[in-house]
mmCIF file of C-alpha atoms in Angstrom:
data_model
loop_
_atom_site.group_PDB
_atom_site.id
_atom_site.type_symbol
_atom_site.label_atom_id
_atom_site.label_comp_id
_atom_site.label_asym_id
_atom_site.label_seq_id
_atom_site.Cartn_x
_atom_site.Cartn_y
_atom_site.Cartn_z
ATOM 1 C CA ARG A 1 35.976 236.137 4.320
ATOM 2 C CA LYS A 2 38.707 237.920 2.344
ATOM 3 C CA LYS A 3 41.367 236.360 4.558
ATOM 4 C CA GLU A 4 39.817 232.932 4.011
ATOM 5 C CA VAL A 5 39.797 233.379 0.201
ATOM 6 C CA ASN A 6 43.499 234.334 0.287
ATOM 7 C CA SER A 7 44.223 231.247 2.356
ATOM 8 C CA ILE A 8 42.277 229.000 -0.070
ATOM 9 C CA LEU A 9 44.043 230.437 -3.143
ATOM 10 C CA LYS A 10 47.473 230.171 -1.530
ATOM 11 C CA PHE A 11 46.854 226.507 -0.696
ATOM 12 C CA ALA A 12 45.423 225.857 -4.192
ATOM 13 C CA LYS A 13 48.525 227.364 -5.794
ATOM 14 C CA THR A 14 50.932 225.207 -3.779
ATOM 15 C CA ASN A 15 48.875 222.103 -4.625
ATOM 16 C CA LYS A 16 48.807 222.763 -8.380
ATOM 17 C CA ILE A 17 45.080 223.556 -8.450
ATOM 18 C CA ASN A 18 44.932 226.199 -11.149
ATOM 19 C CA VAL A 19 41.310 226.492 -12.328
ATOM 20 C CA ILE A 20 38.894 228.697 -10.381
ATOM 21 C CA ASP A 21 35.197 228.487 -11.149
ATOM 22 C CA THR A 22 33.242 231.569 -10.102
ATOM 23 C CA ALA A 23 30.544 234.069 -11.158
ATOM 24 C CA TYR A 24 29.840 237.641 -10.168
ATOM 25 C CA LYS A 25 26.512 236.355 -8.833
ATOM 26 C CA TYR A 26 28.478 234.470 -6.125
ATOM 27 C CA GLY A 27 28.561 237.341 -3.624
ATOM 28 C CA LYS A 28 31.945 239.058 -3.529
ATOM 29 C CA SER A 29 33.926 236.076 -4.798
ATOM 30 C CA GLU A 30 35.179 237.805 -7.985
ATOM 31 C CA ASN A 31 36.259 240.861 -5.976
ATOM 32 C CA TYR A 32 38.192 238.787 -3.432
ATOM 33 C CA ILE A 33 39.843 236.718 -6.176
ATOM 34 C CA GLY A 34 40.743 239.954 -7.981
ATOM 35 C CA GLU A 35 42.363 241.431 -4.867
ATOM 36 C CA TYR A 36 44.396 238.267 -4.385
ATOM 37 C CA LEU A 37 45.560 238.336 -8.012
ATOM 38 C CA LYS A 38 46.574 242.007 -7.774
ATOM 39 C CA ASN A 39 48.672 241.322 -4.682
ATOM 40 C CA SER A 40 50.192 238.082 -5.914
ATOM 41 C CA LYS A 41 53.226 238.390 -8.178
ATOM 42 C CA PHE A 42 53.095 234.800 -9.427
ATOM 43 C CA ASN A 43 49.836 233.230 -10.417
ATOM 44 C CA ASN A 44 48.805 230.947 -13.206
ATOM 45 C CA PHE A 45 45.144 230.675 -12.265
ATOM 46 C CA LYS A 46 42.679 230.058 -15.074
ATOM 47 C CA ILE A 47 39.484 231.803 -14.027
ATOM 48 C CA ILE A 48 36.172 230.613 -15.404
ATOM 49 C CA THR A 49 33.126 232.784 -14.790
ATOM 50 C CA LYS A 50 29.469 232.494 -15.803
ATOM 51 C CA PHE A 51 27.176 234.893 -17.637
ATOM 52 C CA SER A 52 23.423 234.794 -18.154
ATOM 53 C CA SER A 53 21.070 236.351 -20.688
ATOM 54 C CA ARG A 54 18.984 237.525 -17.718
ATOM 55 C CA ASN A 55 21.772 239.777 -16.445
ATOM 56 C CA GLY A 56 21.761 242.295 -19.292
ATOM 57 C CA GLU A 57 24.175 242.837 -22.147
ATOM 58 C CA ILE A 58 26.948 240.250 -22.187
ATOM 59 C CA LYS A 59 29.676 242.827 -22.902
ATOM 60 C CA LYS A 60 28.668 244.762 -19.786
ATOM 61 C CA GLN A 61 28.856 241.548 -17.767
ATOM 62 C CA LEU A 62 32.395 241.006 -19.072
ATOM 63 C CA GLU A 63 33.452 244.565 -18.156
ATOM 64 C CA LYS A 64 32.024 244.077 -14.653
ATOM 65 C CA THR A 65 33.987 240.828 -14.276
ATOM 66 C CA LYS A 66 37.162 242.477 -15.588
ATOM 67 C CA LYS A 67 36.745 245.284 -13.062
ATOM 68 C CA ASN A 68 36.290 242.758 -10.246
ATOM 69 C CA LEU A 69 39.151 240.455 -11.266
ATOM 70 C CA GLY A 70 41.548 243.062 -12.636
ATOM 71 C CA CYS A 71 41.882 240.918 -15.787
ATOM 72 C CA TYR A 72 39.749 239.149 -18.361
ATOM 73 C CA PRO A 73 38.682 235.620 -17.411
ATOM 74 C CA TRP A 74 40.304 232.585 -19.043
ATOM 75 C CA GLY A 75 36.880 231.083 -19.737
ATOM 76 C CA ILE A 76 33.209 232.068 -19.798
ATOM 77 C CA LEU A 77 30.294 229.674 -19.401
ATOM 78 C CA ALA A 78 26.647 230.280 -20.193
ATOM 79 C CA HIS A 79 24.876 229.903 -16.853
ATOM 80 C CA SER A 80 22.386 227.447 -18.338
ATOM 81 C CA ALA A 81 21.512 225.498 -21.473
ATOM 82 C CA LYS A 82 18.655 227.957 -22.028
ATOM 83 C CA ASP A 83 21.215 230.788 -22.244
ATOM 84 C CA TYR A 84 23.470 228.839 -24.621
ATOM 85 C CA LEU A 85 20.549 227.818 -26.842
ATOM 86 C CA ASN A 86 19.544 231.482 -27.162
ATOM 87 C CA LYS A 87 20.935 232.365 -30.619
ATOM 88 C CA LYS A 88 21.788 235.988 -29.839
ATOM 89 C CA PHE A 89 23.416 235.172 -26.496
ATOM 90 C CA ARG A 90 25.472 232.361 -28.053
ATOM 91 C CA TYR A 91 26.608 234.589 -30.933
ATOM 92 C CA ASN A 92 27.713 237.267 -28.450
ATOM 93 C CA LEU A 93 29.471 234.682 -26.279
ATOM 94 C CA PHE A 94 31.621 233.445 -29.188
ATOM 95 C CA ASN A 95 32.183 237.041 -30.214
ATOM 96 C CA LEU A 96 33.699 237.802 -26.807
ATOM 97 C CA LYS A 97 36.030 234.834 -27.266
ATOM 98 C CA LYS A 98 37.285 236.302 -30.518
ATOM 99 C CA SER A 99 37.436 239.976 -29.511
ATOM 100 C CA TYR A 100 38.879 239.656 -25.987
ATOM 101 C CA LYS A 101 41.100 236.613 -26.398
ATOM 102 C CA ILE A 102 38.982 234.549 -24.014
ATOM 103 C CA LYS A 103 40.497 231.053 -24.259
ATOM 104 C CA LYS A 104 37.399 228.920 -23.668
ATOM 105 C CA VAL A 105 33.638 229.311 -23.787
ATOM 106 C CA GLY A 106 31.062 226.774 -22.740
ATOM 107 C CA VAL A 107 27.907 225.966 -20.856
ATOM 108 C CA SER A 108 26.687 224.565 -17.555
ATOM 109 C CA VAL A 109 23.932 221.951 -17.988
ATOM 110 C CA TYR A 110 21.562 219.814 -15.906
ATOM 111 C CA THR A 111 20.226 217.111 -18.203
ATOM 112 C CA ASN A 112 21.120 214.733 -21.007
ATOM 113 C CA ASN A 113 18.494 216.333 -23.274
ATOM 114 C CA GLU A 114 20.151 219.732 -22.850
ATOM 115 C CA ILE A 115 23.483 218.242 -23.955
ATOM 116 C CA ILE A 116 21.861 216.645 -27.028
ATOM 117 C CA GLU A 117 20.331 220.012 -28.033
ATOM 118 C CA ILE A 118 23.636 221.838 -27.485
ATOM 119 C CA LEU A 119 25.641 219.338 -29.568
ATOM 120 C CA LYS A 120 23.198 219.859 -32.446
ATOM 121 C CA ILE A 121 23.920 223.582 -32.776
ATOM 122 C CA ARG A 122 27.440 224.747 -31.948
ATOM 123 C CA LYS A 123 30.237 222.939 -30.180
ATOM 124 C CA PRO A 124 31.304 224.585 -26.900
ATOM 125 C CA ASP A 125 34.856 224.216 -25.554
ATOM 126 C CA ILE A 126 33.613 223.175 -22.102
ATOM 127 C CA ILE A 127 30.475 221.450 -20.829
ATOM 128 C CA GLN A 128 29.933 221.503 -17.071
ATOM 129 C CA ILE A 129 27.783 218.560 -15.957
ATOM 130 C CA PRO A 130 26.283 217.250 -12.705
ATOM 131 C CA MET A 131 27.866 213.972 -11.581
ATOM 132 C CA SER A 132 27.946 212.147 -8.265
ATOM 133 C CA ILE A 133 27.830 208.626 -6.854
ATOM 134 C CA LEU A 134 24.040 209.048 -6.521
ATOM 135 C CA ASP A 135 23.532 210.891 -9.830
ATOM 136 C CA LYS A 136 25.000 208.476 -12.378
ATOM 137 C CA ARG A 137 22.521 209.221 -15.183
ATOM 138 C CA LEU A 138 25.085 210.695 -17.573
ATOM 139 C CA PHE A 139 27.555 207.939 -16.734
ATOM 140 C CA PHE A 140 25.066 205.224 -17.752
ATOM 141 C CA SER A 141 24.155 206.992 -20.990
ATOM 142 C CA ASP A 142 26.727 207.230 -23.790
ATOM 143 C CA THR A 143 26.774 211.016 -23.445
ATOM 144 C CA LEU A 144 30.235 211.315 -21.867
ATOM 145 C CA LYS A 145 31.786 209.446 -24.792
ATOM 146 C CA LYS A 146 29.828 211.575 -27.286
ATOM 147 C CA ILE A 147 31.144 214.762 -25.694
ATOM 148 C CA LYS A 148 34.731 213.463 -25.610
ATOM 149 C CA LYS A 149 34.592 212.433 -29.278
ATOM 150 C CA LYS A 150 33.900 216.063 -30.113
ATOM 151 C CA ASN A 151 37.007 217.074 -28.141
ATOM 152 C CA ILE A 152 34.993 219.048 -25.584
ATOM 153 C CA SER A 153 36.385 219.394 -22.073
ATOM 154 C CA ILE A 154 34.087 217.918 -19.385
ATOM 155 C CA HIS A 155 33.933 219.593 -15.974
ATOM 156 C CA ALA A 156 31.958 217.724 -13.299
ATOM 157 C CA ARG A 157 30.058 219.623 -10.612
ATOM 158 C CA SER A 158 27.490 218.778 -7.882
ATOM 159 C CA ILE A 159 29.819 216.011 -6.671
ATOM 160 C CA PHE A 160 28.174 216.185 -3.230
ATOM 161 C CA LEU A 161 24.713 217.005 -4.624
ATOM 162 C CA LYS A 162 24.607 220.572 -3.265
ATOM 163 C CA GLY A 163 25.680 219.389 0.199
ATOM 164 C CA LEU A 164 22.978 216.702 0.474
ATOM 165 C CA PHE A 165 25.714 214.095 1.125
ATOM 166 C CA PHE A 166 26.750 215.920 4.308
ATOM 167 C CA LEU A 167 23.270 215.750 5.867
ATOM 168 C CA SER A 168 22.345 213.205 8.532
ATOM 169 C CA ASN A 169 20.051 210.319 7.602
ATOM 170 C CA LYS A 170 17.329 211.982 9.678
ATOM 171 C CA GLU A 171 17.578 215.228 7.643
ATOM 172 C CA ILE A 172 17.659 213.321 4.348
ATOM 173 C CA GLU A 173 14.619 211.252 5.353
ATOM 174 C CA LYS A 174 12.737 214.440 6.244
ATOM 175 C CA ASN A 175 13.610 216.427 3.088
ATOM 176 C CA PHE A 176 14.270 213.735 0.439
ATOM 177 C CA PRO A 177 12.395 210.649 1.740
ATOM 178 C CA ASN A 178 12.488 208.596 -1.455
ATOM 179 C CA SER A 179 16.299 208.833 -1.674
ATOM 180 C CA ILE A 180 17.061 207.569 1.836
ATOM 181 C CA ASN A 181 17.281 203.844 0.998
ATOM 182 C CA SER A 182 19.761 204.387 -1.845
ATOM 183 C CA ILE A 183 21.815 206.799 0.260
ATOM 184 C CA LYS A 184 21.923 204.401 3.225
ATOM 185 C CA LYS A 185 23.205 201.629 0.922
ATOM 186 C CA LEU A 186 25.888 203.919 -0.514
ATOM 187 C CA LYS A 187 26.911 205.036 2.983
ATOM 188 C CA ARG A 188 27.315 201.389 4.041
ATOM 189 C CA ILE A 189 29.497 200.636 0.993
ATOM 190 C CA ALA A 190 31.643 203.687 1.801
ATOM 191 C CA LYS A 191 31.852 202.845 5.525
ATOM 192 C CA ASN A 192 33.151 199.337 4.759
ATOM 193 C CA LYS A 193 36.194 201.026 3.220
ATOM 194 C CA LYS A 194 36.442 203.637 6.006
ATOM 195 C CA LEU A 195 35.122 206.362 3.691
ATOM 196 C CA THR A 196 32.296 208.861 3.985
ATOM 197 C CA LEU A 197 29.657 209.172 1.244
ATOM 198 C CA SER A 198 31.197 212.446 0.040
ATOM 199 C CA GLU A 199 34.672 210.856 -0.133
ATOM 200 C CA LEU A 200 33.300 207.903 -2.113
ATOM 201 C CA SER A 201 31.631 210.299 -4.551
ATOM 202 C CA LEU A 202 34.735 212.431 -5.064
ATOM 203 C CA LEU A 203 36.983 209.390 -5.561
ATOM 204 C CA TRP A 204 34.575 207.801 -8.052
ATOM 205 C CA VAL A 205 34.150 210.932 -10.182
ATOM 206 C CA ASN A 206 37.917 211.460 -10.101
ATOM 207 C CA SER A 207 38.406 207.910 -11.435
ATOM 208 C CA LEU A 208 36.387 208.596 -14.612
ATOM 209 C CA PRO A 209 38.731 209.054 -17.603
ATOM 210 C CA GLU A 210 36.253 211.322 -19.447
ATOM 211 C CA ILE A 211 36.196 213.920 -16.649
ATOM 212 C CA ASP A 212 38.815 216.655 -17.150
ATOM 213 C CA LYS A 213 38.080 218.824 -14.110
ATOM 214 C CA ILE A 214 36.075 218.535 -10.906
ATOM 215 C CA ILE A 215 34.358 221.651 -9.566
ATOM 216 C CA LEU A 216 34.286 221.813 -5.773
ATOM 217 C CA GLY A 217 32.425 224.472 -3.810
ATOM 218 C CA ILE A 218 34.759 225.680 -1.072
ATOM 219 C CA LYS A 219 33.801 227.687 2.021
ATOM 220 C CA ASN A 220 37.173 227.536 3.773
ATOM 221 C CA ASN A 221 40.711 226.261 3.527
ATOM 222 C CA ARG A 222 39.973 223.325 5.841
ATOM 223 C CA GLN A 223 37.454 221.940 3.307
ATOM 224 C CA LEU A 224 39.916 222.206 0.432
ATOM 225 C CA ARG A 225 42.664 220.493 2.458
ATOM 226 C CA SER A 226 40.222 217.712 3.304
ATOM 227 C CA HIS A 227 39.321 217.138 -0.388
ATOM 228 C CA VAL A 228 42.987 217.073 -1.423
ATOM 229 C CA LYS A 229 43.642 214.505 1.346
ATOM 230 C CA THR A 230 40.678 212.394 0.122
ATOM 231 C CA LEU A 231 42.069 212.298 -3.433
ATOM 232 C CA LYS A 232 45.207 210.580 -2.092
ATOM 233 C CA LYS A 233 43.207 207.655 -0.671
ATOM 234 C CA LYS A 234 43.500 204.316 -2.446
ATOM 235 C CA THR A 235 40.381 202.663 -3.816
ATOM 236 C CA SER A 236 39.523 199.734 -6.039
ATOM 237 C CA ASN A 237 37.223 199.167 -8.991
ATOM 238 C CA LYS A 238 35.345 196.602 -6.883
ATOM 239 C CA LEU A 239 34.275 199.369 -4.517
ATOM 240 C CA PHE A 240 32.964 201.494 -7.384
ATOM 241 C CA GLU A 241 31.251 198.477 -8.995
ATOM 242 C CA LYS A 242 29.253 197.915 -5.792
ATOM 243 C CA ALA A 243 28.225 201.567 -5.688
ATOM 244 C CA LEU A 244 27.278 201.540 -9.382
ATOM 245 C CA ARG A 245 24.762 198.752 -8.759
ATOM 246 C CA ILE A 246 22.625 201.207 -6.824
ATOM 247 C CA ASN A 247 20.585 202.819 -9.520
ATOM 248 C CA TYR A 248 18.729 205.980 -8.549
ATOM 249 C CA SER A 249 17.168 208.348 -11.067
ATOM 250 C CA ASP A 250 14.594 210.628 -9.421
ATOM 251 C CA SER A 251 15.260 214.019 -11.031
ATOM 252 C CA SER A 252 13.276 215.864 -8.326
ATOM 253 C CA VAL A 253 16.195 214.990 -6.002
ATOM 254 C CA LEU A 254 19.065 214.856 -8.504
ATOM 255 C CA ASN A 255 18.311 218.286 -10.003
ATOM 256 C CA PRO A 256 18.654 220.901 -7.221
ATOM 257 C CA THR A 257 16.767 223.489 -9.314
ATOM 258 C CA LEU A 258 13.660 221.347 -8.662
ATOM 259 C CA TRP A 259 14.130 221.252 -4.871
ATOM 260 C CA LYS A 260 11.339 222.839 -2.857
#
């Protein structure tokens, strides 16, 4: 695993990918990233990690992350809207920014309502949102524009809906039966342009002017290389327009925290 992480980070560096999204809850990822950073003379990686009110005192979480990484992170996100909306947790989060020269603080959200609540209280620097070619709820609302007007950086995640896009139709039909028709239609649209569903999703999200960063979960270097190759493929607005006509909004599928 350590060797694989080194390989991923080396490739990322040469391809000008400089933001790493992690959390100490993600196994040994912080430790492996930290070892790479210690052994690499030149790195300009901006590391974003996530903290939660459920994991004890926020300052202790920061010290644990610093120990793992060998440096303070560039950014810290509240693991959920619930964390960010917690007054004490939010106060401590902004305090860390001030005291430890953390560049950015923000929050990872799941729904439009969470964003509305967050914008009412205190503006974060970053909002991480779910967005994919199946989950277009935030795209169809005016939320993206609202966030941008407030000069908040938007990071899109769940581009492949937690790996659902890589499943066979048979597996999707078994586990998410009411999504199969929409997914089959999207797969046909993608196939007509010699793309897979995951490639279509990545290319569409990357085409959105409001999106500043795309978060991709990476298991190995081969996956990262494949995504970088996908981003070089040419597409047209007509392709995206066809995909946008397929309107799907079942939150029991689109929100992985509700999966059984």
